[in-house]
Coordinates of C-alpha atoms in Angstrom, one line a residue:
M1 CA -4.8 -23.8 -7.6
D2 CA -5.0 -22.6 -4.1
T3 CA -7.7 -19.9 -4.5
V4 CA -11.4 -19.5 -4.0
W5 CA -11.7 -18.7 -7.7
A6 CA -10.7 -22.3 -8.6
N7 CA -14.4 -23.0 -7.9
P8 CA -16.0 -22.8 -11.4
S9 CA -19.3 -21.6 -10.0
R10 CA -17.8 -18.4 -8.6
L11 CA -16.5 -17.5 -12.0
A12 CA -19.8 -18.4 -13.6
A13 CA -21.6 -16.1 -11.2
L14 CA -19.4 -13.2 -12.3
R15 CA -20.1 -14.0 -16.0
E16 CA -23.8 -13.4 -15.4
G17 CA -22.9 -9.7 -15.5
I18 CA -21.8 -9.7 -19.1
T19 CA -24.2 -7.9 -21.4
R20 CA -25.6 -10.2 -24.1
V21 CA -29.0 -10.4 -25.7
D22 CA -28.8 -14.1 -26.6
D23 CA -26.7 -17.2 -26.1
R24 CA -23.3 -16.8 -27.7
P25 CA -20.4 -19.1 -28.6
T26 CA -17.5 -19.1 -26.1
F27 CA -13.8 -19.0 -26.0
P28 CA -11.5 -20.6 -23.4
V29 CA -9.7 -18.7 -20.6
E30 CA -6.6 -20.3 -19.0
A31 CA -4.5 -19.8 -15.9
P32 CA -1.0 -18.8 -16.9
F33 CA 0.5 -20.3 -13.8
T34 CA -0.5 -23.8 -15.0
G35 CA -1.9 -23.5 -18.5
E36 CA -5.2 -25.0 -17.3
R37 CA -8.5 -24.0 -18.8
I38 CA -10.5 -22.3 -16.1
A39 CA -13.5 -20.9 -17.8
D40 CA -15.3 -20.2 -21.1
V41 CA -16.3 -16.6 -21.8
P42 CA -19.0 -15.5 -24.2
A43 CA -18.0 -14.0 -27.6
C44 CA -20.3 -11.0 -27.7
T45 CA -21.6 -9.5 -30.9
E46 CA -22.5 -6.1 -32.3
A47 CA -26.1 -6.7 -31.0
D48 CA -24.7 -7.1 -27.5
V49 CA -22.6 -3.9 -27.8
A50 CA -25.6 -2.0 -29.0
A51 CA -27.6 -3.2 -26.1
A52 CA -24.8 -2.3 -23.6
V53 CA -24.5 1.3 -25.0
E54 CA -28.3 1.8 -25.0
Q55 CA -28.6 0.6 -21.4
A56 CA -25.6 2.7 -20.2
R57 CA -27.0 5.8 -21.9
E58 CA -30.4 5.3 -20.3
A59 CA -28.9 4.8 -16.8
G60 CA -26.5 7.7 -17.4
A61 CA -29.3 10.2 -17.8
A62 CA -30.4 9.7 -14.2
W63 CA -26.9 9.4 -13.0
A64 CA -25.8 12.7 -14.5
A65 CA -28.8 14.5 -12.9
R66 CA -27.6 13.4 -9.4
P67 CA -25.4 15.9 -7.5
V68 CA -21.7 15.4 -8.0
D69 CA -21.2 14.9 -4.3
E70 CA -23.4 11.8 -4.5
R71 CA -21.5 10.4 -7.4
A72 CA -18.2 11.1 -5.5
A73 CA -19.6 9.2 -2.5
V74 CA -19.8 6.0 -4.6
L75 CA -16.1 6.4 -5.5
S76 CA -15.2 7.0 -1.8
E77 CA -17.1 3.8 -0.8
F78 CA -15.5 1.9 -3.6
H79 CA -12.1 2.9 -2.3
D80 CA -12.9 1.2 1.0
L81 CA -14.3 -1.9 -0.7
V82 CA -11.2 -2.4 -2.8
L83 CA -9.1 -2.4 0.3
D84 CA -11.5 -4.6 2.2
R85 CA -11.9 -7.1 -0.6
Q86 CA -8.3 -7.0 -1.9
D87 CA -7.6 -10.7 -1.3
D88 CA -10.4 -11.6 -3.8
L89 CA -9.1 -9.1 -6.3
L90 CA -5.5 -10.2 -5.9
D91 CA -6.3 -13.9 -6.3
L92 CA -8.4 -13.2 -9.4
M93 CA -5.8 -11.0 -11.0
Q94 CA -3.1 -13.5 -10.4
L95 CA -5.3 -16.3 -11.7
E96 CA -5.9 -14.5 -15.0
T97 CA -2.5 -13.0 -15.6
G98 CA 0.1 -15.1 -13.8
K99 CA 1.6 -12.0 -12.1
T100 CA 3.1 -12.0 -8.6
R101 CA 1.0 -10.9 -5.6
R102 CA 3.2 -7.9 -5.1
D103 CA 2.6 -6.8 -8.8
A104 CA -1.1 -7.4 -8.3
F105 CA -1.1 -5.3 -5.1
E106 CA 0.2 -2.4 -7.1
E107 CA -3.1 -2.4 -9.0
V108 CA -5.1 -2.4 -5.7
L109 CA -3.0 0.6 -4.6
D110 CA -3.6 2.4 -7.9
V111 CA -7.3 1.9 -8.1
A112 CA -7.9 2.9 -4.5
S113 CA -5.7 6.0 -4.9
T114 CA -7.5 6.9 -8.1
A115 CA -10.9 6.6 -6.5
R116 CA -9.8 8.7 -3.5
H117 CA -8.3 11.4 -5.7
Y118 CA -11.2 12.0 -7.9
A119 CA -13.7 11.6 -5.1
T120 CA -12.0 14.6 -3.4
H121 CA -11.6 16.7 -6.6
T122 CA -15.2 17.3 -7.6
D123 CA -14.5 21.0 -7.7
L124 CA -13.0 20.4 -11.2
L125 CA -16.6 19.8 -12.4
A126 CA -18.0 23.0 -10.9
S127 CA -19.2 25.8 -13.2
E128 CA -16.5 28.5 -13.3
R129 CA -16.6 32.2 -14.0
R130 CA -14.2 33.3 -16.7
T131 CA -13.2 36.8 -18.0
G132 CA -15.7 38.1 -20.5
A133 CA -15.1 40.1 -23.6
F134 CA -15.5 43.4 -21.8
P135 CA -15.0 43.3 -18.0
G136 CA -18.1 44.3 -16.1
L137 CA -20.2 44.3 -19.3
T138 CA -19.8 40.6 -20.4
K139 CA -20.3 37.7 -18.1
A140 CA -18.7 34.3 -19.2
V141 CA -19.3 31.0 -17.3
V142 CA -18.0 27.6 -18.3
H143 CA -20.0 24.5 -17.5
H144 CA -18.8 20.9 -17.7
H145 CA -21.3 18.4 -19.0
P146 CA -20.9 14.6 -19.3
V147 CA -20.1 13.5 -22.9
G148 CA -22.7 10.7 -22.6
V149 CA -21.3 7.1 -22.9
V150 CA -17.6 6.3 -22.6
G151 CA -16.3 3.2 -24.3
L152 CA -13.1 1.7 -22.7
I153 CA -11.0 -1.0 -24.4
S154 CA -8.5 -2.3 -21.8
P155 CA -5.6 -4.9 -22.0
W156 CA -4.8 -8.0 -20.0
N157 CA -1.5 -6.9 -18.4
Y158 CA -3.1 -4.7 -15.7
P159 CA -6.7 -5.9 -15.7
L160 CA -7.9 -3.9 -12.7
T161 CA -5.9 -0.7 -13.1
L162 CA -6.3 -0.2 -16.9
A163 CA -10.1 -0.9 -16.8
V164 CA -11.3 0.7 -13.6
S165 CA -8.9 3.7 -13.2
D166 CA -10.2 5.1 -16.4
A167 CA -13.8 4.2 -15.7
L168 CA -13.8 6.0 -12.3
P169 CA -13.4 9.6 -13.6
A170 CA -15.7 8.9 -16.5
L171 CA -18.4 7.9 -14.0
L172 CA -17.7 10.8 -11.7
A173 CA -18.2 13.1 -14.6
G174 CA -21.7 11.8 -15.0
N175 CA -21.3 9.3 -17.9
G176 CA -22.3 5.8 -18.5
V177 CA -19.5 3.4 -19.4
V178 CA -19.2 0.3 -21.6
L179 CA -16.1 -1.7 -20.9
K180 CA -14.5 -4.2 -23.3
P181 CA -11.7 -5.9 -21.3
D182 CA -9.3 -8.3 -22.9
E183 CA -11.0 -11.6 -23.3
S184 CA -8.5 -13.3 -21.1
T185 CA -9.1 -11.0 -18.1
T186 CA -12.8 -10.4 -18.2
H187 CA -13.5 -11.8 -14.8
T188 CA -11.4 -9.2 -13.1
A189 CA -13.3 -6.4 -14.8
L190 CA -16.6 -8.1 -13.7
L191 CA -15.5 -8.3 -10.1
A192 CA -14.6 -4.6 -10.1
R193 CA -18.0 -3.7 -11.6
D194 CA -19.7 -5.7 -8.8
L195 CA -17.7 -3.9 -6.2
L196 CA -18.7 -0.6 -7.7
E197 CA -22.4 -1.6 -7.6
D198 CA -21.9 -2.7 -4.0
A199 CA -20.5 0.8 -3.4
G200 CA -23.8 2.3 -4.7
L201 CA -23.3 2.6 -8.5
P202 CA -26.7 2.3 -10.1
P203 CA -27.1 -1.0 -12.0
G204 CA -26.7 -0.7 -15.7
L205 CA -24.5 2.3 -15.6
L206 CA -21.3 0.3 -16.1
Q207 CA -21.7 -2.4 -18.8
V208 CA -19.2 -5.1 -19.6
V209 CA -19.0 -6.9 -22.9
S210 CA -16.6 -9.7 -23.7
G211 CA -14.9 -10.9 -26.9
D212 CA -12.3 -10.1 -29.5
G213 CA -11.4 -6.5 -30.0
A214 CA -11.4 -7.0 -33.8
D215 CA -15.0 -7.9 -33.7
L216 CA -16.3 -5.5 -31.1
G217 CA -14.1 -2.4 -31.7
E218 CA -16.0 -0.8 -34.6
P219 CA -19.5 -1.5 -33.1
L220 CA -18.4 0.1 -29.8
I221 CA -16.5 3.1 -31.3
S222 CA -19.3 4.0 -33.6
R223 CA -21.8 4.2 -30.8
V224 CA -20.1 5.9 -27.9
D225 CA -19.2 9.5 -27.3
H226 CA -15.6 9.0 -26.1
V227 CA -13.4 6.0 -26.5
G228 CA -10.3 5.2 -24.4
F229 CA -7.9 2.5 -25.5
T230 CA -4.7 1.1 -23.9
G231 CA -2.6 -1.3 -26.0
S232 CA -0.2 -1.5 -28.9
T233 CA 0.6 1.4 -31.2
A234 CA -0.5 -0.7 -34.2
V235 CA -4.0 -1.3 -32.8
G236 CA -4.1 2.2 -31.4
R237 CA -3.8 3.6 -35.0
E238 CA -6.8 1.5 -36.0
V239 CA -8.8 2.7 -33.0
G240 CA -7.9 6.3 -33.8
A241 CA -8.8 5.9 -37.4
L242 CA -12.2 4.5 -36.6
A243 CA -12.8 7.2 -34.0
G244 CA -12.0 9.8 -36.6
E245 CA -14.5 8.4 -39.1
H246 CA -17.3 8.8 -36.5
L247 CA -15.9 12.1 -35.0
T248 CA -15.6 10.3 -31.7
D249 CA -13.2 11.8 -29.2
V250 CA -10.4 9.5 -28.3
S251 CA -7.6 9.0 -25.7
L252 CA -4.9 6.4 -26.5
E253 CA -2.1 5.1 -24.3
L254 CA 0.1 3.0 -26.6
G255 CA 3.5 1.2 -26.8
G256 CA 6.8 2.2 -25.4
K257 CA 10.5 1.3 -25.7
N258 CA 11.4 3.0 -22.4
P259 CA 14.9 4.3 -21.6
L260 CA 16.7 4.4 -18.2
L261 CA 19.7 6.6 -17.9
V262 CA 22.4 6.1 -15.3
L263 CA 24.5 9.2 -15.0
D264 CA 28.2 9.3 -14.0
D265 CA 27.4 10.4 -10.4
A266 CA 24.7 7.8 -9.7
D267 CA 25.1 5.3 -6.8
P268 CA 25.6 2.0 -8.7
D269 CA 23.9 -0.2 -6.2
E270 CA 20.9 2.0 -5.8
A271 CA 20.5 2.5 -9.5
A272 CA 20.9 -1.3 -10.1
A273 CA 18.2 -2.1 -7.5
G274 CA 15.9 0.5 -9.1
A275 CA 16.6 -0.8 -12.6
V276 CA 15.7 -4.4 -11.6
R277 CA 12.3 -3.2 -10.5
A278 CA 11.9 -0.9 -13.5
S279 CA 12.8 -3.7 -16.0
F280 CA 11.2 -6.8 -14.5
A281 CA 8.1 -5.7 -12.6
N282 CA 5.2 -7.8 -13.9
A283 CA 7.7 -9.9 -15.9
G284 CA 8.3 -6.8 -18.1
Q285 CA 4.7 -6.8 -19.2
L286 CA 4.2 -3.1 -18.3
C287 CA 3.8 -0.4 -20.9
I288 CA 6.0 1.9 -18.8
S289 CA 8.7 -0.6 -17.9
T290 CA 12.3 -0.2 -19.0
E291 CA 13.8 -2.0 -22.0
R292 CA 16.8 0.2 -22.9
L293 CA 19.5 1.2 -20.3
Y294 CA 22.1 3.9 -21.1
V295 CA 24.9 3.9 -18.5
H296 CA 27.7 6.4 -18.3
T297 CA 31.1 4.9 -18.8
D298 CA 32.3 6.1 -15.4
A299 CA 29.5 4.1 -13.7
Y300 CA 29.2 1.3 -16.2
D301 CA 31.3 -1.5 -14.7
D302 CA 30.1 -1.1 -11.1
F303 CA 26.5 -0.7 -12.2
V304 CA 26.6 -3.8 -14.5
D305 CA 28.1 -5.9 -11.7
A306 CA 25.3 -4.9 -9.3
F307 CA 22.5 -5.1 -11.9
V308 CA 23.5 -8.6 -13.0
R309 CA 23.8 -9.8 -9.4
E310 CA 20.4 -8.4 -8.4
T311 CA 18.8 -9.8 -11.5
R312 CA 20.2 -13.3 -11.0
N313 CA 19.0 -13.2 -7.4
L314 CA 15.3 -12.4 -8.3
A315 CA 13.0 -15.1 -7.0
L316 CA 10.8 -16.5 -9.7
G317 CA 7.7 -18.4 -8.9
A318 CA 4.0 -19.1 -9.1
G319 CA 1.6 -18.9 -6.2
F320 CA -1.1 -16.9 -4.5
E321 CA 1.1 -15.7 -1.6
Y322 CA 3.6 -12.9 -1.2
G323 CA 7.2 -14.0 -1.8
P324 CA 8.1 -14.5 -5.5
E325 CA 9.5 -11.3 -7.1
M326 CA 8.7 -12.2 -10.7
G327 CA 5.9 -14.3 -12.1
S328 CA 4.9 -15.8 -15.4
L329 CA 4.3 -14.3 -18.8
Q330 CA 0.6 -14.3 -19.5
S331 CA 0.4 -16.5 -22.6
D332 CA 2.2 -18.7 -25.1
Q333 CA 2.0 -15.7 -27.5
Q334 CA 4.0 -13.5 -25.1
L335 CA 6.5 -16.3 -24.4
E336 CA 7.1 -16.9 -28.1
K337 CA 7.8 -13.2 -28.7
V338 CA 10.3 -13.0 -25.8
V339 CA 12.1 -16.1 -27.0
A340 CA 12.2 -14.8 -30.6
H341 CA 13.7 -11.5 -29.6
V342 CA 16.3 -13.1 -27.4
D343 CA 17.2 -15.7 -30.0
D344 CA 17.5 -13.1 -32.8
A345 CA 19.8 -10.9 -30.7
V346 CA 22.1 -13.8 -29.6
E347 CA 22.3 -15.1 -33.2
R348 CA 23.4 -11.6 -34.3
G349 CA 26.1 -11.3 -31.7
A350 CA 24.5 -10.1 -28.4
T351 CA 26.0 -11.3 -25.2
V352 CA 23.7 -12.7 -22.4
L353 CA 24.8 -11.4 -19.0
A354 CA 21.9 -12.9 -17.1
G355 CA 18.9 -15.1 -17.9
G356 CA 18.1 -16.0 -21.5
R357 CA 16.2 -19.2 -20.9
T358 CA 12.6 -20.3 -20.5
R359 CA 11.7 -22.0 -17.2
P360 CA 9.1 -24.8 -17.9
D361 CA 10.0 -26.2 -14.5
L362 CA 8.1 -23.3 -12.9
G363 CA 5.2 -23.1 -15.3
P364 CA 4.4 -23.2 -19.1
Y365 CA 5.1 -19.4 -19.7
F366 CA 8.0 -18.6 -17.4
H367 CA 11.1 -16.9 -18.8
E368 CA 14.1 -15.8 -16.8
P369 CA 14.8 -12.0 -16.5
T370 CA 17.4 -11.4 -19.2
I371 CA 20.1 -8.8 -19.6
L372 CA 21.8 -8.4 -23.0
E373 CA 25.0 -6.5 -23.9
D374 CA 26.4 -5.8 -27.4
V375 CA 22.9 -5.1 -28.9
T376 CA 23.1 -3.5 -32.3
S377 CA 20.5 -1.8 -34.5
E378 CA 19.8 -4.7 -36.8
M379 CA 18.5 -6.8 -33.8
T380 CA 14.7 -6.8 -33.5
L381 CA 14.7 -5.9 -29.8
S382 CA 16.9 -2.8 -30.3
S383 CA 13.8 -0.8 -31.4
E384 CA 10.7 -3.1 -31.2
E385 CA 8.9 -3.3 -27.9
T386 CA 9.5 -6.8 -26.4
F387 CA 6.9 -6.5 -23.6
G388 CA 8.7 -9.1 -21.5
P389 CA 11.6 -9.5 -19.1
V390 CA 14.4 -8.5 -21.5
V391 CA 16.6 -5.4 -21.4
A392 CA 19.6 -4.1 -23.4
L393 CA 22.6 -2.4 -21.9
Y394 CA 24.4 0.4 -23.7
E395 CA 27.5 2.3 -22.5
V396 CA 27.6 6.0 -23.2
D397 CA 30.3 8.7 -22.8
S398 CA 28.2 11.6 -21.8
V399 CA 24.8 12.9 -20.7
E400 CA 24.3 14.4 -24.1
E401 CA 24.8 11.0 -25.8
A402 CA 22.5 9.3 -23.3
V403 CA 19.7 11.9 -23.9
E404 CA 20.2 11.7 -27.7
R405 CA 20.0 7.9 -27.7
A406 CA 17.0 7.9 -25.3
N407 CA 15.2 10.2 -27.7
D408 CA 16.2 8.2 -30.8
S409 CA 12.9 6.2 -30.8
P410 CA 9.4 6.7 -32.3
Y411 CA 8.1 6.1 -28.8
G412 CA 7.9 8.5 -25.9
L413 CA 6.0 7.0 -23.0
N414 CA 8.1 6.8 -19.8
A415 CA 11.8 7.2 -18.8
S416 CA 14.0 7.1 -15.8
V417 CA 17.1 9.1 -14.7
W418 CA 19.4 8.0 -11.9
T419 CA 21.8 10.5 -10.3
S420 CA 23.0 11.6 -6.8
D421 CA 22.2 15.2 -7.8
T422 CA 18.4 15.4 -8.1
A423 CA 18.4 19.0 -9.5
R424 CA 20.7 17.7 -12.3
G425 CA 18.4 14.7 -12.8
E426 CA 15.4 17.0 -13.1
H427 CA 17.1 19.1 -15.7
V428 CA 18.1 16.0 -17.7
A429 CA 14.5 14.7 -17.4
E430 CA 13.1 17.8 -19.0
R431 CA 15.2 17.0 -22.1
I432 CA 13.8 13.5 -22.6
E433 CA 10.9 13.2 -25.0
C434 CA 8.5 11.2 -22.8
G435 CA 5.2 11.9 -21.2
T436 CA 6.5 10.9 -17.8
V437 CA 10.1 10.9 -16.5
N438 CA 11.1 9.6 -13.1
V439 CA 14.2 10.7 -11.2
N440 CA 15.7 8.0 -9.0
E441 CA 12.7 5.8 -9.6
G442 CA 11.7 3.5 -12.5
Y443 CA 8.0 4.2 -13.0
A444 CA 6.1 4.2 -9.7
A445 CA 6.8 7.9 -8.8
A446 CA 5.0 9.1 -11.9
W447 CA 2.4 6.4 -12.0
A448 CA 1.4 7.0 -8.4
S449 CA 1.3 10.8 -8.7
I450 CA -2.4 10.7 -9.7
D451 CA -2.8 14.5 -9.4
A452 CA -0.4 14.8 -12.4
P453 CA -1.2 13.8 -16.0
M454 CA 0.2 10.6 -17.5
G455 CA 0.4 9.6 -21.1
G456 CA 2.7 9.3 -24.2
M457 CA 4.4 11.6 -26.7
K458 CA 5.1 10.6 -30.3
D459 CA 3.9 7.1 -31.2
S460 CA 3.1 6.3 -27.6
G461 CA -0.4 7.9 -27.7
V462 CA -2.6 10.9 -27.4
G463 CA -4.4 12.3 -24.4
R464 CA -3.7 11.8 -20.8
R465 CA -5.0 9.8 -17.8
H466 CA -4.8 11.1 -14.2
G467 CA -4.7 14.7 -13.2
D468 CA -7.3 17.3 -14.1
E469 CA -7.0 16.1 -17.7
G470 CA -8.0 12.6 -16.8
L471 CA -11.4 13.8 -15.6
L472 CA -12.2 16.7 -17.8
K473 CA -11.6 14.7 -21.0
Y474 CA -14.9 13.0 -20.2
T475 CA -16.8 16.2 -20.3
E476 CA -18.0 18.7 -22.9
S477 CA -17.1 22.3 -22.0
Q478 CA -19.8 24.8 -22.6
T479 CA -19.4 28.5 -22.4
V480 CA -22.5 30.7 -21.6
A481 CA -21.8 34.4 -22.2
T482 CA -24.2 37.1 -21.2
Q483 CA -23.9 40.7 -22.5
R484 CA -25.1 43.4 -20.2
G485 CA -25.4 47.1 -21.0
A486 CA -23.3 48.2 -24.0
R487 CA -23.6 46.2 -27.2
I488 CA -20.6 44.6 -29.0
D489 CA -22.0 45.1 -32.5
P490 CA -22.2 48.7 -34.0
G491 CA -25.9 49.0 -33.7
P492 CA -27.0 52.5 -34.7
L493 CA -23.4 53.9 -34.5
P494 CA -21.5 54.7 -37.6
Q495 CA -19.1 51.7 -38.2
S496 CA -16.0 54.0 -38.3
L497 CA -16.9 55.5 -34.9
W498 CA -17.6 52.0 -33.5
A499 CA -14.2 50.7 -34.7
S500 CA -12.4 53.7 -33.2
G501 CA -14.1 53.2 -29.9
L502 CA -13.2 49.5 -29.8
T503 CA -9.6 50.4 -30.7
L504 CA -9.4 52.7 -27.7
G505 CA -11.0 50.1 -25.5
L506 CA -8.5 47.4 -26.5
R507 CA -5.6 49.8 -25.8
A508 CA -7.0 50.5 -22.4
L509 CA -7.6 46.8 -21.7
K510 CA -3.9 46.1 -22.4
R511 CA -2.8 48.7 -19.9
V512 CA -5.0 47.4 -17.1
A513 CA -4.6 43.7 -17.9
G514 CA -2.3 43.1 -15.0
W515 CA -5.0 43.8 -12.4
L516 CA -8.1 42.6 -14.2
P517 CA -9.7 39.3 -12.9

């Protein structure tokens, strides 16, 4: 493996940053490109989680007392370090996930952009004056306090983005953070934590524990003040249930079966090129990637020809340089699921237009980007998320049918609309029941718009990352109201006279509401 991280001592040095109070058993970590074992990561226990939360809480008290501009300066410096040290980050992400360098670079862009955005939006945390009960007599001020300790449980598919991009606003808000990354991508999270400390983050504020989520989930959720989880809907339900038991606030970004709509007026070549990226980025292992394509009959033949051609021309490969357009699946488990979905569909009558095969000549977990036609409802992949490079094509007769079928899913995470009339596309997008919808783009337009919220509807989650919501969810809002002069309660007045006076006051307030602050 042509990377500095092939040196076991470098990975071992990162693992020194895992919080553990004693020696622990370990589990193996492998490189998807080759299937080789590259490291052994400690299996932390409840005692380790308890220590991590305690240390994060202790460090968080001093951190919260620092001016917000000082906290923002750490994020700003981290932005620069991520760009400066991107080769180390890219190599490590590729080593642990098997993704292409281009797909890994998207994570660098995302994390740097997130750091910059929140570092320049500290005004969201400022105390703000609100309208009191009686203008001029009641003063109301809202303050935003940190919740305390935020627990983050992040997946393997985007090991930098989905760990650090949620940690950054939590830290800016004045919280300590305990991160439980997927066991197979722990080193990427540790390197990001080291870069944050190099940027000035106080030691101990961001803790990392490693191990199986089934073992560490309850100990973490029961101790923190907010839990963020990104992963499957099935596990998300379990996380939400545990959080409910402990009255712990929660944000969940969960599964998706994301639709892409090609309208009758779309440019077939442009739509096909966009659909390839929407469907096969990160080998389809992206929660907001496309798995269902609804194409208007007027554009169907031309689009399919272009889509199949572009898909067959994708360059697959393993390596730590730019060039390959699609990399490996991350594990044997992912490959088995993709193969099972394709085999089930073909056995039940689906037609393979492109791909459909594993590629052991490239690496143990490679699978060709696959396009299926004639997919019917009894096939597993028609409704279940594949999370791999497999898409189903459906021909539709109208925009109404496309929207109806796009919404005919328990999921509602991301969608895409392709048209030559952007105003029309925006109108169609509003009718799709997804938290983010892209017009003439697959996913990047919404994902990269960090000033706007991102998250799922229906079974695709609760809460939002990015935007104002992505920061304020890590705060407790407190209202301090001061009454000056006249009292709100009756006091010595007869209650009937008090009620009549307030009635007149309410009528007056309605009349002047348009110019009141």
